[in-house]
CSV table of C-alpha atoms in Angstrom, one decimal:
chain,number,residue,atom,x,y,z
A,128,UNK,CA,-9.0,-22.6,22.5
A,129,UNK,CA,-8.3,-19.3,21.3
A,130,UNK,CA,-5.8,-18.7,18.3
A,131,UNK,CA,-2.8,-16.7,18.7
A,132,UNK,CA,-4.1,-13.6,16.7
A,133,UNK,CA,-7.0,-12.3,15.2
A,134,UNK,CA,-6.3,-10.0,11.7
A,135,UNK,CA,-8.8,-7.9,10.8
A,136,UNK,CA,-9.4,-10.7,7.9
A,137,UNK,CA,-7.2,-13.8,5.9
A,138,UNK,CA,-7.7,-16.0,3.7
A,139,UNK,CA,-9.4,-19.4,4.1
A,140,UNK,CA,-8.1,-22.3,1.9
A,141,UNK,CA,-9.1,-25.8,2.1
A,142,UNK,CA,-8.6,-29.6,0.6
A,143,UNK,CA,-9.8,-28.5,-2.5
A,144,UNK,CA,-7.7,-25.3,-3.3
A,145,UNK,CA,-4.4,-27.3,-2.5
A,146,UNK,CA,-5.7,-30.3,-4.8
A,147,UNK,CA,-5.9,-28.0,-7.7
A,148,UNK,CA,-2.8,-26.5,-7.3
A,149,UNK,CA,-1.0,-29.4,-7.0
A,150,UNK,CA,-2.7,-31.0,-9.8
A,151,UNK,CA,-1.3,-27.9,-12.0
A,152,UNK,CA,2.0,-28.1,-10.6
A,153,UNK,CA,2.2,-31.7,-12.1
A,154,UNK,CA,1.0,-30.7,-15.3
A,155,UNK,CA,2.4,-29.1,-18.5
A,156,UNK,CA,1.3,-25.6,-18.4
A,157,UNK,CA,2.6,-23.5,-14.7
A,158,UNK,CA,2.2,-20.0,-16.1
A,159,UNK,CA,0.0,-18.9,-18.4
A,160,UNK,CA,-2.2,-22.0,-19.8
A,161,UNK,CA,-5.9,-23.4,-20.0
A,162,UNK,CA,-6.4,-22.7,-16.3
A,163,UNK,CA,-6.4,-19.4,-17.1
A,164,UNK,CA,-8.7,-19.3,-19.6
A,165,UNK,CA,-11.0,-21.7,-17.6
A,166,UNK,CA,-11.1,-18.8,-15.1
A,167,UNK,CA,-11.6,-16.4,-17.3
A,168,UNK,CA,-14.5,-18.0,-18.4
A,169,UNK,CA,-15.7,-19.0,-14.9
A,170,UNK,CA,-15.6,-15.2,-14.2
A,171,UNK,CA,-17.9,-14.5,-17.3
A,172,UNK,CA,-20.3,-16.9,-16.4
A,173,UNK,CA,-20.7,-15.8,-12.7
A,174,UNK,CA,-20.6,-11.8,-13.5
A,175,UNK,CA,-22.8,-12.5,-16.9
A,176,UNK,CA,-20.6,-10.4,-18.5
A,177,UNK,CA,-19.0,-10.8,-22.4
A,178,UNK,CA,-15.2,-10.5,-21.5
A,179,UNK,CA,-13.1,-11.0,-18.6
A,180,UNK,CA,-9.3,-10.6,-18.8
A,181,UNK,CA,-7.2,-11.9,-16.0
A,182,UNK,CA,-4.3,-10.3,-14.8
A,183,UNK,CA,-1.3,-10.7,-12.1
A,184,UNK,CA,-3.2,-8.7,-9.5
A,185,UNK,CA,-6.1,-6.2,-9.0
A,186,UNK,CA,-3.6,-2.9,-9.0
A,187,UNK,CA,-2.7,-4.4,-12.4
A,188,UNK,CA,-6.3,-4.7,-13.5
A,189,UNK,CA,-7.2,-0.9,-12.3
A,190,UNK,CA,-3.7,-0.1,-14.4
A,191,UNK,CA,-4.7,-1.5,-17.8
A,192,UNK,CA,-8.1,-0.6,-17.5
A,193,UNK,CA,-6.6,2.9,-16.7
A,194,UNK,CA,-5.0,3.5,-20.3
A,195,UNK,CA,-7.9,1.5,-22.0
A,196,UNK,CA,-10.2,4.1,-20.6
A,197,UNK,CA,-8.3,7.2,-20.6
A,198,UNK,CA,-6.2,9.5,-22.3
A,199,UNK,CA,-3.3,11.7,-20.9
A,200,UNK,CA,-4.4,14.5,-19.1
A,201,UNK,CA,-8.1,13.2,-18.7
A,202,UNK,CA,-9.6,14.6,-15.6
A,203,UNK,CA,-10.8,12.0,-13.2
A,204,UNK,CA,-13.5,12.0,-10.4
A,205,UNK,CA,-12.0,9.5,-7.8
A,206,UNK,CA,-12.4,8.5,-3.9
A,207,UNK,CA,-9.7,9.4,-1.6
A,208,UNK,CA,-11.3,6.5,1.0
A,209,UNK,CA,-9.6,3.4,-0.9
A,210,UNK,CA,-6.3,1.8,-1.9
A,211,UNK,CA,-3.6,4.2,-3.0
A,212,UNK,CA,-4.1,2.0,-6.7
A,213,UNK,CA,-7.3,3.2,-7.7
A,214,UNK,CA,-6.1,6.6,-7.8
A,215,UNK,CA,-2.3,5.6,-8.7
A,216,UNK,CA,-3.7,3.9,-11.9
A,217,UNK,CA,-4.7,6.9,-13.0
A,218,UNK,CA,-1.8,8.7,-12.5
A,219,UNK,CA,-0.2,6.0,-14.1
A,220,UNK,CA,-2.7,6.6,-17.2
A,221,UNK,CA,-1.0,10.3,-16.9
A,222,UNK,CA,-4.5,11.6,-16.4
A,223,UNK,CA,-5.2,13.7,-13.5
A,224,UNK,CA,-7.3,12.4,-10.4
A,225,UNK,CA,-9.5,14.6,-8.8
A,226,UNK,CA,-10.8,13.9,-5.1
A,227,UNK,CA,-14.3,13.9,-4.3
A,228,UNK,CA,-15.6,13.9,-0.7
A,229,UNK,CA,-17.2,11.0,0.7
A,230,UNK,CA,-21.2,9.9,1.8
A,231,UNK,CA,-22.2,8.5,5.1
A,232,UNK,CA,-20.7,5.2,4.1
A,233,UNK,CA,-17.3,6.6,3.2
A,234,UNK,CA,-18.2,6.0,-0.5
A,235,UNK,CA,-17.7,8.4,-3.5
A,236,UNK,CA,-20.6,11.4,-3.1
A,237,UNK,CA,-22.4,10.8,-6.1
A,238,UNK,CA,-24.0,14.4,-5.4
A,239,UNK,CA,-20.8,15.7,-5.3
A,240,UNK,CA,-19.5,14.3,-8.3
A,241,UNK,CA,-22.9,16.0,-10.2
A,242,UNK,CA,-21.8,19.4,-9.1
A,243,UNK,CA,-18.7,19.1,-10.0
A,244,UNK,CA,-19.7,17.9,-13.5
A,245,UNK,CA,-22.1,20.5,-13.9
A,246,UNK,CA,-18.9,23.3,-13.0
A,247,UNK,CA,-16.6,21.4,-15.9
A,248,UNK,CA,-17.7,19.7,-18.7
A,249,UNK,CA,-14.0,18.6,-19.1
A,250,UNK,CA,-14.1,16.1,-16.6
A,251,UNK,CA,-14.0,12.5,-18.7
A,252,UNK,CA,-14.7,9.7,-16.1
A,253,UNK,CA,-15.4,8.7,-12.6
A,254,UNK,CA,-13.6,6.1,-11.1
A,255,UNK,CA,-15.9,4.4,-8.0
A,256,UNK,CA,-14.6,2.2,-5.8
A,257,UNK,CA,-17.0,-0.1,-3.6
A,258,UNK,CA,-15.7,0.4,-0.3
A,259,UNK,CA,-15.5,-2.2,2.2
A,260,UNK,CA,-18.1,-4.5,-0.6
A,261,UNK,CA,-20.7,-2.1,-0.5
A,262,UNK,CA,-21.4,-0.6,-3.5
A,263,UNK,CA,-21.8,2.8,-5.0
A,264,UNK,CA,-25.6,3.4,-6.4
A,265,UNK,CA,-25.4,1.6,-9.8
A,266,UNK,CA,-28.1,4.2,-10.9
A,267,UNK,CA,-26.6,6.9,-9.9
A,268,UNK,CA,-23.6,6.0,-11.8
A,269,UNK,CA,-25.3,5.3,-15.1
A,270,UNK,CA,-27.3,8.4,-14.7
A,271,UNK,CA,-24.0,10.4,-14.2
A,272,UNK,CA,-22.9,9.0,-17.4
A,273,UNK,CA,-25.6,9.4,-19.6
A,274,UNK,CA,-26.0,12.8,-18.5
A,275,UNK,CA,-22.5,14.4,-18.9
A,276,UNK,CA,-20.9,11.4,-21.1
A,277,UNK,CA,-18.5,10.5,-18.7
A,278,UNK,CA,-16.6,6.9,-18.7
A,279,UNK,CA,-17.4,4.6,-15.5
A,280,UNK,CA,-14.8,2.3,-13.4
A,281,UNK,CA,-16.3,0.1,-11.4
A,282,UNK,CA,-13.7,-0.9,-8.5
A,283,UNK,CA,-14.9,-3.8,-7.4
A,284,UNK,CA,-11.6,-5.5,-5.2
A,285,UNK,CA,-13.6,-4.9,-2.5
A,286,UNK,CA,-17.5,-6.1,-3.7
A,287,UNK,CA,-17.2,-9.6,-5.9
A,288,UNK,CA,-20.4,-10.9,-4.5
A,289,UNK,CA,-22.0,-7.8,-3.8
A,290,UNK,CA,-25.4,-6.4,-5.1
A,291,UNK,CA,-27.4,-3.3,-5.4
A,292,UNK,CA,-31.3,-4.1,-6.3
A,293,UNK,CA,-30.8,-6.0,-9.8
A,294,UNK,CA,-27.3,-5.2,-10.4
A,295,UNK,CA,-24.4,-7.2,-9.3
A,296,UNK,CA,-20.8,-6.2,-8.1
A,297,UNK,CA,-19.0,-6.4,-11.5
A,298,UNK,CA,-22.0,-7.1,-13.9
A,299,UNK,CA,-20.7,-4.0,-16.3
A,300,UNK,CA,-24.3,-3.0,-16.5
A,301,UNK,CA,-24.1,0.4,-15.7
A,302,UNK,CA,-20.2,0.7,-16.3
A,303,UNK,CA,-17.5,0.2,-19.1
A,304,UNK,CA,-15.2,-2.1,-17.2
A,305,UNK,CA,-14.9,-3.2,-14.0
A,306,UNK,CA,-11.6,-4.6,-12.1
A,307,UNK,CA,-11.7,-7.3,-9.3
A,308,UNK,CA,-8.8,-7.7,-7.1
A,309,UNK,CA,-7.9,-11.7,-6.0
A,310,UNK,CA,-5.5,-10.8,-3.1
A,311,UNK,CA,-6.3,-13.2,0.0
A,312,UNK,CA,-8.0,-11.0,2.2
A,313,UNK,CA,-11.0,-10.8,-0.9
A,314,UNK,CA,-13.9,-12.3,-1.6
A,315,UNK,CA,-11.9,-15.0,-3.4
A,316,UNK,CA,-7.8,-15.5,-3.3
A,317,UNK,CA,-6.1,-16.4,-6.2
A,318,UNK,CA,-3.1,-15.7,-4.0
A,319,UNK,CA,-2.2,-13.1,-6.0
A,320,UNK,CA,-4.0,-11.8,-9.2
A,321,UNK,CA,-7.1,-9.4,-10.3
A,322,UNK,CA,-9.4,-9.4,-13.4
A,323,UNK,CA,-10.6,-6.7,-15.7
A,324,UNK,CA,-14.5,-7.3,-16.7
A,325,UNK,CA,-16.5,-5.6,-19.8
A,326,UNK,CA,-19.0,-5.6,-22.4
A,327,UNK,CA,-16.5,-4.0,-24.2
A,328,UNK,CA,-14.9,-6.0,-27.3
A,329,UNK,CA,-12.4,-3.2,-27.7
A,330,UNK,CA,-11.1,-2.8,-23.9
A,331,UNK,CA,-11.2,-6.7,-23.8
A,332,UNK,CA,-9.2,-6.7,-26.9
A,333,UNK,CA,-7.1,-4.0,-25.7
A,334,UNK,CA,-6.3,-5.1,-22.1
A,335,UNK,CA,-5.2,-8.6,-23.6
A,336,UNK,CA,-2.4,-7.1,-25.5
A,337,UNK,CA,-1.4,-4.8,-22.5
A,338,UNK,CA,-1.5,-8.1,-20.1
A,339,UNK,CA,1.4,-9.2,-22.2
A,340,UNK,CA,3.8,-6.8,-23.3
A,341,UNK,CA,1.7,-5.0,-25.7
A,342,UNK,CA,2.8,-8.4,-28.0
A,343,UNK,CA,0.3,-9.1,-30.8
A,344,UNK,CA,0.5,-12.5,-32.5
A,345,UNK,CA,-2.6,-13.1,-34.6
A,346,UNK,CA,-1.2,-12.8,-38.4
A,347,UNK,CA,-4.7,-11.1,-39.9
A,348,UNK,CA,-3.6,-7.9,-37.4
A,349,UNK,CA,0.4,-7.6,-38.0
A,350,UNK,CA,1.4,-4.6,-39.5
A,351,UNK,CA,4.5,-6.2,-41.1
A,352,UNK,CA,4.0,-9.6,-43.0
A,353,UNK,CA,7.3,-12.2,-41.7
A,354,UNK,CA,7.2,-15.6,-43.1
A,355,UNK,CA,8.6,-16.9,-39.8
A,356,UNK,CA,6.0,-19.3,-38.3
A,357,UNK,CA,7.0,-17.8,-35.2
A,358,UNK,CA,7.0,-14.1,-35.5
A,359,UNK,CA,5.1,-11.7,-33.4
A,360,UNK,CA,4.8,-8.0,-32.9
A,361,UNK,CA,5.0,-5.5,-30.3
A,362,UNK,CA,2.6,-2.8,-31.5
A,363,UNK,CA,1.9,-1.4,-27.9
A,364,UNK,CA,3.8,-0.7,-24.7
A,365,UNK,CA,2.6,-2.9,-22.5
A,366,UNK,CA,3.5,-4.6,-19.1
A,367,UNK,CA,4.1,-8.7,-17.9
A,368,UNK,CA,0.8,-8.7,-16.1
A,369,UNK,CA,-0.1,-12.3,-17.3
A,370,UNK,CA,-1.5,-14.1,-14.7
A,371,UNK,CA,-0.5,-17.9,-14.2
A,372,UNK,CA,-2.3,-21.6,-14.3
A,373,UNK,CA,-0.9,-22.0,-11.0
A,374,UNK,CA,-3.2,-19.2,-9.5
A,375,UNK,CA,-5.8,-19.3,-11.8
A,376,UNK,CA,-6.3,-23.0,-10.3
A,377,UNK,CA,-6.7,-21.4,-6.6
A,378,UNK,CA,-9.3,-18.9,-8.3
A,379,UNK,CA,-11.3,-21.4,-10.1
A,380,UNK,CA,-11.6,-23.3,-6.6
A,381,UNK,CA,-12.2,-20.3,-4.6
A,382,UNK,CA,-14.6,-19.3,-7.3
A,383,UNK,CA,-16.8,-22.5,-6.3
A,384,UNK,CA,-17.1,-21.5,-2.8
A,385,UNK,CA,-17.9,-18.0,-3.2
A,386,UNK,CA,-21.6,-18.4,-2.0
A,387,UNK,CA,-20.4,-20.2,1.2
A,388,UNK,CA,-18.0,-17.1,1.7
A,389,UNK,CA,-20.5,-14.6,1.5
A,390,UNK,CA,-22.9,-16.3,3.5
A,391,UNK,CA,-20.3,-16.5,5.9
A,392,UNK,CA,-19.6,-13.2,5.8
A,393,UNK,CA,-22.9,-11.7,6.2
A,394,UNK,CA,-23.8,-13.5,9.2
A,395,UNK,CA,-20.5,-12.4,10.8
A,396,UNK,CA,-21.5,-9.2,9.8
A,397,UNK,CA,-25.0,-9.8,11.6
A,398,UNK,CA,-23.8,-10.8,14.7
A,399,UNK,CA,-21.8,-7.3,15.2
A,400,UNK,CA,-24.9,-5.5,14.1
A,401,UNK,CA,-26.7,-7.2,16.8
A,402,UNK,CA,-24.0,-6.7,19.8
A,403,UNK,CA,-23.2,-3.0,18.9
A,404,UNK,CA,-26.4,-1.8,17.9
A,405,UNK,CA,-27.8,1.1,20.2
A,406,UNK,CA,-24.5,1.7,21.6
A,407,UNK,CA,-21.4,4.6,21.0
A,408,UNK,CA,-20.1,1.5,18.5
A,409,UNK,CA,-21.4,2.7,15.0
A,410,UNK,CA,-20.6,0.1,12.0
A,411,UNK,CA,-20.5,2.1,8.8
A,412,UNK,CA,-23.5,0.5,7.5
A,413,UNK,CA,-25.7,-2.7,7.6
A,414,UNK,CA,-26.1,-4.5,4.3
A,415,UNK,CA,-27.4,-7.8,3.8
A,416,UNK,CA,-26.0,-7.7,0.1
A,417,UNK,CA,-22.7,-6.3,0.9
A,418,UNK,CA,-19.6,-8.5,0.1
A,419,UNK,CA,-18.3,-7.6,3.4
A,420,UNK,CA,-14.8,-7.6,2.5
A,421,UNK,CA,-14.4,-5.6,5.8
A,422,UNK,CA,-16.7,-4.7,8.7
A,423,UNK,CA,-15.7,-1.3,9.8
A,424,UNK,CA,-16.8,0.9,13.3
A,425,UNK,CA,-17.0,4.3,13.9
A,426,UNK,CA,-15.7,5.9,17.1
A,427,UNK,CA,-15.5,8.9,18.4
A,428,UNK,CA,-12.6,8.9,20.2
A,429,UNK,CA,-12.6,12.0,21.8
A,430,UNK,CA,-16.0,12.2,23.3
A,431,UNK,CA,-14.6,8.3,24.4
A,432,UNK,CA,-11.6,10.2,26.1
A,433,UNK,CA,-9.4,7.3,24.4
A,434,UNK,CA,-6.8,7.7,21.8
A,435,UNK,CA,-7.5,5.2,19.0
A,436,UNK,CA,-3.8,4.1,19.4
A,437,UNK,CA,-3.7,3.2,22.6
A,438,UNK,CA,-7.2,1.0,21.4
A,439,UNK,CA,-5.1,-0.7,18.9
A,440,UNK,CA,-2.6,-1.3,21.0
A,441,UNK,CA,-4.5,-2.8,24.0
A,442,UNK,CA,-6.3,-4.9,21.6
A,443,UNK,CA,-2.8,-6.2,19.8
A,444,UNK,CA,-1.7,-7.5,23.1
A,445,UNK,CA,-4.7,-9.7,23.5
A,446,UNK,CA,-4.1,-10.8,19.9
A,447,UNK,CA,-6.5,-9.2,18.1
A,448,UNK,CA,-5.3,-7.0,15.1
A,449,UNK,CA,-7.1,-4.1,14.0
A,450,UNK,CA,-6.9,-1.8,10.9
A,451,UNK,CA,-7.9,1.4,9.4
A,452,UNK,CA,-9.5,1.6,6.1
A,453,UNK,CA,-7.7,3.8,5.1
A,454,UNK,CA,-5.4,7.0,5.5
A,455,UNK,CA,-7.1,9.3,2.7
A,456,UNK,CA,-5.0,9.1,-0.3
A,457,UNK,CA,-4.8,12.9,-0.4
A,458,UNK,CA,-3.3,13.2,3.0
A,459,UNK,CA,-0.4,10.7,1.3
A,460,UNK,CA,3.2,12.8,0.7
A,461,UNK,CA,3.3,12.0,-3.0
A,462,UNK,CA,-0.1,13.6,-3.6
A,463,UNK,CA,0.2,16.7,-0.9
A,464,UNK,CA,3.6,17.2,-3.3
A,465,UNK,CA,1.1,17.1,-6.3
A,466,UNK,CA,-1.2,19.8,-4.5
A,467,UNK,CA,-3.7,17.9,-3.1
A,468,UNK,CA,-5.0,19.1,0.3
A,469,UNK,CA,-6.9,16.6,2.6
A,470,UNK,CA,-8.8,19.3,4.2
A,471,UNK,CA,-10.7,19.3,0.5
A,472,UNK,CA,-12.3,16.1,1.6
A,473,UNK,CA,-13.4,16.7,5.2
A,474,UNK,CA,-15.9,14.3,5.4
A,475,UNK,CA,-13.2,11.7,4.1
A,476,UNK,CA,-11.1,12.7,6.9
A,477,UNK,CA,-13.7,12.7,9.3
A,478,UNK,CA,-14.6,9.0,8.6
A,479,UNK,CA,-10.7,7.7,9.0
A,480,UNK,CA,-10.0,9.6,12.5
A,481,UNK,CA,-13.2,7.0,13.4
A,482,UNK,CA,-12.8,4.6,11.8
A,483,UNK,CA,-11.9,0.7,12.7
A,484,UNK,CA,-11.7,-2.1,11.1
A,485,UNK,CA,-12.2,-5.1,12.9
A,486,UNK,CA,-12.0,-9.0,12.7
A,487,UNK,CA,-14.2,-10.7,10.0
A,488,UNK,CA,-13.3,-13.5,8.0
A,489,UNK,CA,-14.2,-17.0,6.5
A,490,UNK,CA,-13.2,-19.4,9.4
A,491,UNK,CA,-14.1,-17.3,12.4
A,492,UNK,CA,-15.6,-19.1,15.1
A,493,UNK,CA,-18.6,-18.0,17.1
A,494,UNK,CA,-16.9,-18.1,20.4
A,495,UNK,CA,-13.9,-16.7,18.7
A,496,UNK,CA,-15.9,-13.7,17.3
A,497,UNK,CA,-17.7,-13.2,21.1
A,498,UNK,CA,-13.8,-13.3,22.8
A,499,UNK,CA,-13.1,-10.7,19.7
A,500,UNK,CA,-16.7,-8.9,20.6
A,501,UNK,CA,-16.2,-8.8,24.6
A,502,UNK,CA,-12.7,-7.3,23.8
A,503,UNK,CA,-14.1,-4.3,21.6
A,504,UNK,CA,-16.5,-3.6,24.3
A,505,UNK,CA,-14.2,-3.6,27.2
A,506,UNK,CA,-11.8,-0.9,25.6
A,507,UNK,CA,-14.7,1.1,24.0
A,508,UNK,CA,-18.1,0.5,25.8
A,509,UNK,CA,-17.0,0.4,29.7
C-alpha cells in the first residue's frame, strides 16, 4: 500500500540513529562534547581533509566561512540557481555577490565566470555551489584560481558523496574551504547542523573561534594575562553556531551509512533515466557519481500546453509533492531592491520556468517510485 504522500525527498532514520541519540541523551555531555569532536574527525577521515569544524547548520557553515574568506566589499562570482544562503553569506560577509549565468546543468558557467575575470581583476572569489550533488568541474575551478588568484567555496550541501574524476565532493583539493549542510533532506541528517572543511590551519583556526562567540580560551593566545583559572577572552565578534553531542551522534550514524545512501540514490536515479529517456521528460543530467541530493526534470510547459501549476497541483492531490529548485535568487525582492535584475541570468531563468523536482529518497520503494513514475507520465507524457 501506497503512503499518504510522496515529498520530493526526507530523511531516512533507523534503529541505529535513535540508539545513538539516546545513548547521548543519558550521558554527561548534551551540547557541545566528545560527540562532536568524534564527528569532526569522522568528517576528516571520510573527506581526507586536515580540518573539519562543525557547526549548527550548513547556512552557518557558508556564514563563517564567508568572513574567513572575505573582506568587506570583496566582489564575489556566485550562482543565482541555489539556496538564498550561499549568496546571503556573502552579503552577510558585507562583500558584494555578483550573479553568473548558469550551464546546461543549471550550475555556475565556469566560462562565464573567466570572462568576467578577465573584464575585472577586482573580483576576489567565486563561490560554486554543486547543484542538485552534481559538481562544478574541480579543474575548472583550480584553473580559475591559479589564473586570476581568486579564493574558491566549495558548496557542497548538496554533493557529500559526490565525485568528479579523482576529486571528491568536499576533498578541499582544488578549493580553500568547503561547507556541507546536514539538514534531513541531505546526503546525511544530523537533524540540524553543517560543517566547514579545509586544508587551511588558519580558516580552521578561525571558524572555531567564530563557531563560539568569537571566545578564545587557550592562555598562550590571550592578549590580557588574568590569573583566574577560568578566564577567557572575546577577541572576535562571533556567533552561537556550536553544534551539539546530541546531533553530532545522528551525524556520526548517518555518517556510517552514507555508501548505502548513495547507492540508493543512484539507482533511484537510474530507474528515471530509464523511464523518461527519449521522451519530452528531460532530467537535468545523468551522473553515476552525483550525490543526487535531488533528481530534477525539465519541461517545457508551453509547447506541453500545461501550466506547471496546475501539474503540481494535480500531482499534490494524488499525494505526490513536487518542488522547484529554485526561484533564482536575483529574481528575490531583497536582491531586485539591491539592483539585481533576473533577466542578467537568462539561462538561470530559463532552467527554473522548467524545472521539477521530483520524488527521490532513501526508503523509496520500487512500486512506490513506478505509482510516482505512472503519475509524472499521465500529466506530462499523455
Amino acid at each position: 500500500m501506497r503512503e499518504k504522500n510522496y515529498g520530493y525527498s526526507r530523511q531516512y532514520i533507523d534503529e541505529d540513529d535513535i540508539n545513538a541519540v539516546v545513548e547521548v541523551l543519558k550521558s554527561n555531555f548534551l551540547t557541545t562534547g566528545p560527540k562532536v569532536a568524534e564527528f569532526e574527525e569522522a568528517i576528516k577521515r571520510y573527506l581526507g581533509v586536515q580540518y573539519a569544524v562543525c557547526v549548527s547548520s550548513g547556512t552557518a557553515s557558508l556564514h563563517i566561512a564567508a568572513i574567513c574568506l572575505l573582506e568587506k566589499g570583496d566582489k564575489v562570482l556566485t550562482t543565482p540557481n541555489s539556496f538564498l544562503a550561499t549568496s546571503n553569506a556573502i552579503v552577510y560577509a558585507q562583500a558584494v555577490p555578483i550573479f553568473v549565468d548558469v550551464d546546461a546543468q543549471a550550475n555556475i558557467d565556469l566560462n562565464l565566470c573567466e570572462a568576467m575575470l578577465k573584464k575585472d581583476n577586482t573580483i576576489k572569489a567565486i563561490f560554486a555551489v554543486d547543484f542538485a550533488g552534481n559538481m562544478v568541474d574541480p579543474k575548472g575551478l583550480s584553473y580559475l584560481s591559479e589564473k586570476y588568484g581568486v579564493k574558491i567555496l566549495e558548496d557542497c550541501a548538496h554533493s557529500l558523496g559526490a565525485s568528479f574524476g579523482a576529486h571528491k565532493a568536499g576533498d578541499c583539493s582544488f578549493c580553500d574551504v568547503a561547507t556541507l549542510s546536514f539538514h534531513p533532506v541531505k546526503s546525511i541528517t544530523s537533524a540540524e547542523g553543517g560543517c566547514i572543511v579545509t586544508n587551511s590551519e588558519a580558516i580552521a583556526k578561525k571558524a572555531s573561534i567564530l563557531r563560539n562567540h568569537g571566545i578564545v580560551r587557550n592562555s598562550s593566545e590571550f592578549i590580557y594575562n588574568d590569573d583566574n583559572p577560568l578566564y577567557f577572552e572575546m577577541q572576535d565578534l562571533g556567533f552561537n553556531y556550536r553544534l551539539s553531542d546530541v546531533h553530532s551522534a545522528l551525524g556520526l550514524s548517518q555518517l556510517k551509512k552514507i555508501d548505502f545512501f548513495l547507492t540508493t540514490r543512484r539507482k533511484l536515479a537510474q530507474n528515471y533515466d530509464k523511464v523518461f529517456d527519449n521522451t519530452s521528460i528531460r532530467p537535468l543530467y545523468k551522473n553515476a557519481s552525483s550525490s543526487y541530493h535531488l533528481y530534477v526534470i525539465r519541461v517545457n510547459f508551453k509547447e506541453l500546453g500545461k501550466k506547471r501549476a496546475d501539474i503540481m497541483k494535480s500531482l499534490k492531490s494524488k499525494g505526490i509533492m513536487l518542488q522547484t529548485h529554485y526561484i533564482p535568487i536575483n529574481a528575490q525582492p531583497f536582491y531586485q531592491k539591491m539592483g539585481y535584475n533576473p533577466l542578467s541570468t537568462p539561462k538561470a531563468l530559463e532552467y527554473y520556468n522548467e524545472c521539477l523536482s521530483i520524488p527521490l529518497y532513501v526508503g523509496l520503494e520500487d512500486n512506490e517510485q513506478e505509482f510516482i513514475i505512472d503519475a509524472i507520465k499521465s500529466e506530462i507524457l499523455y
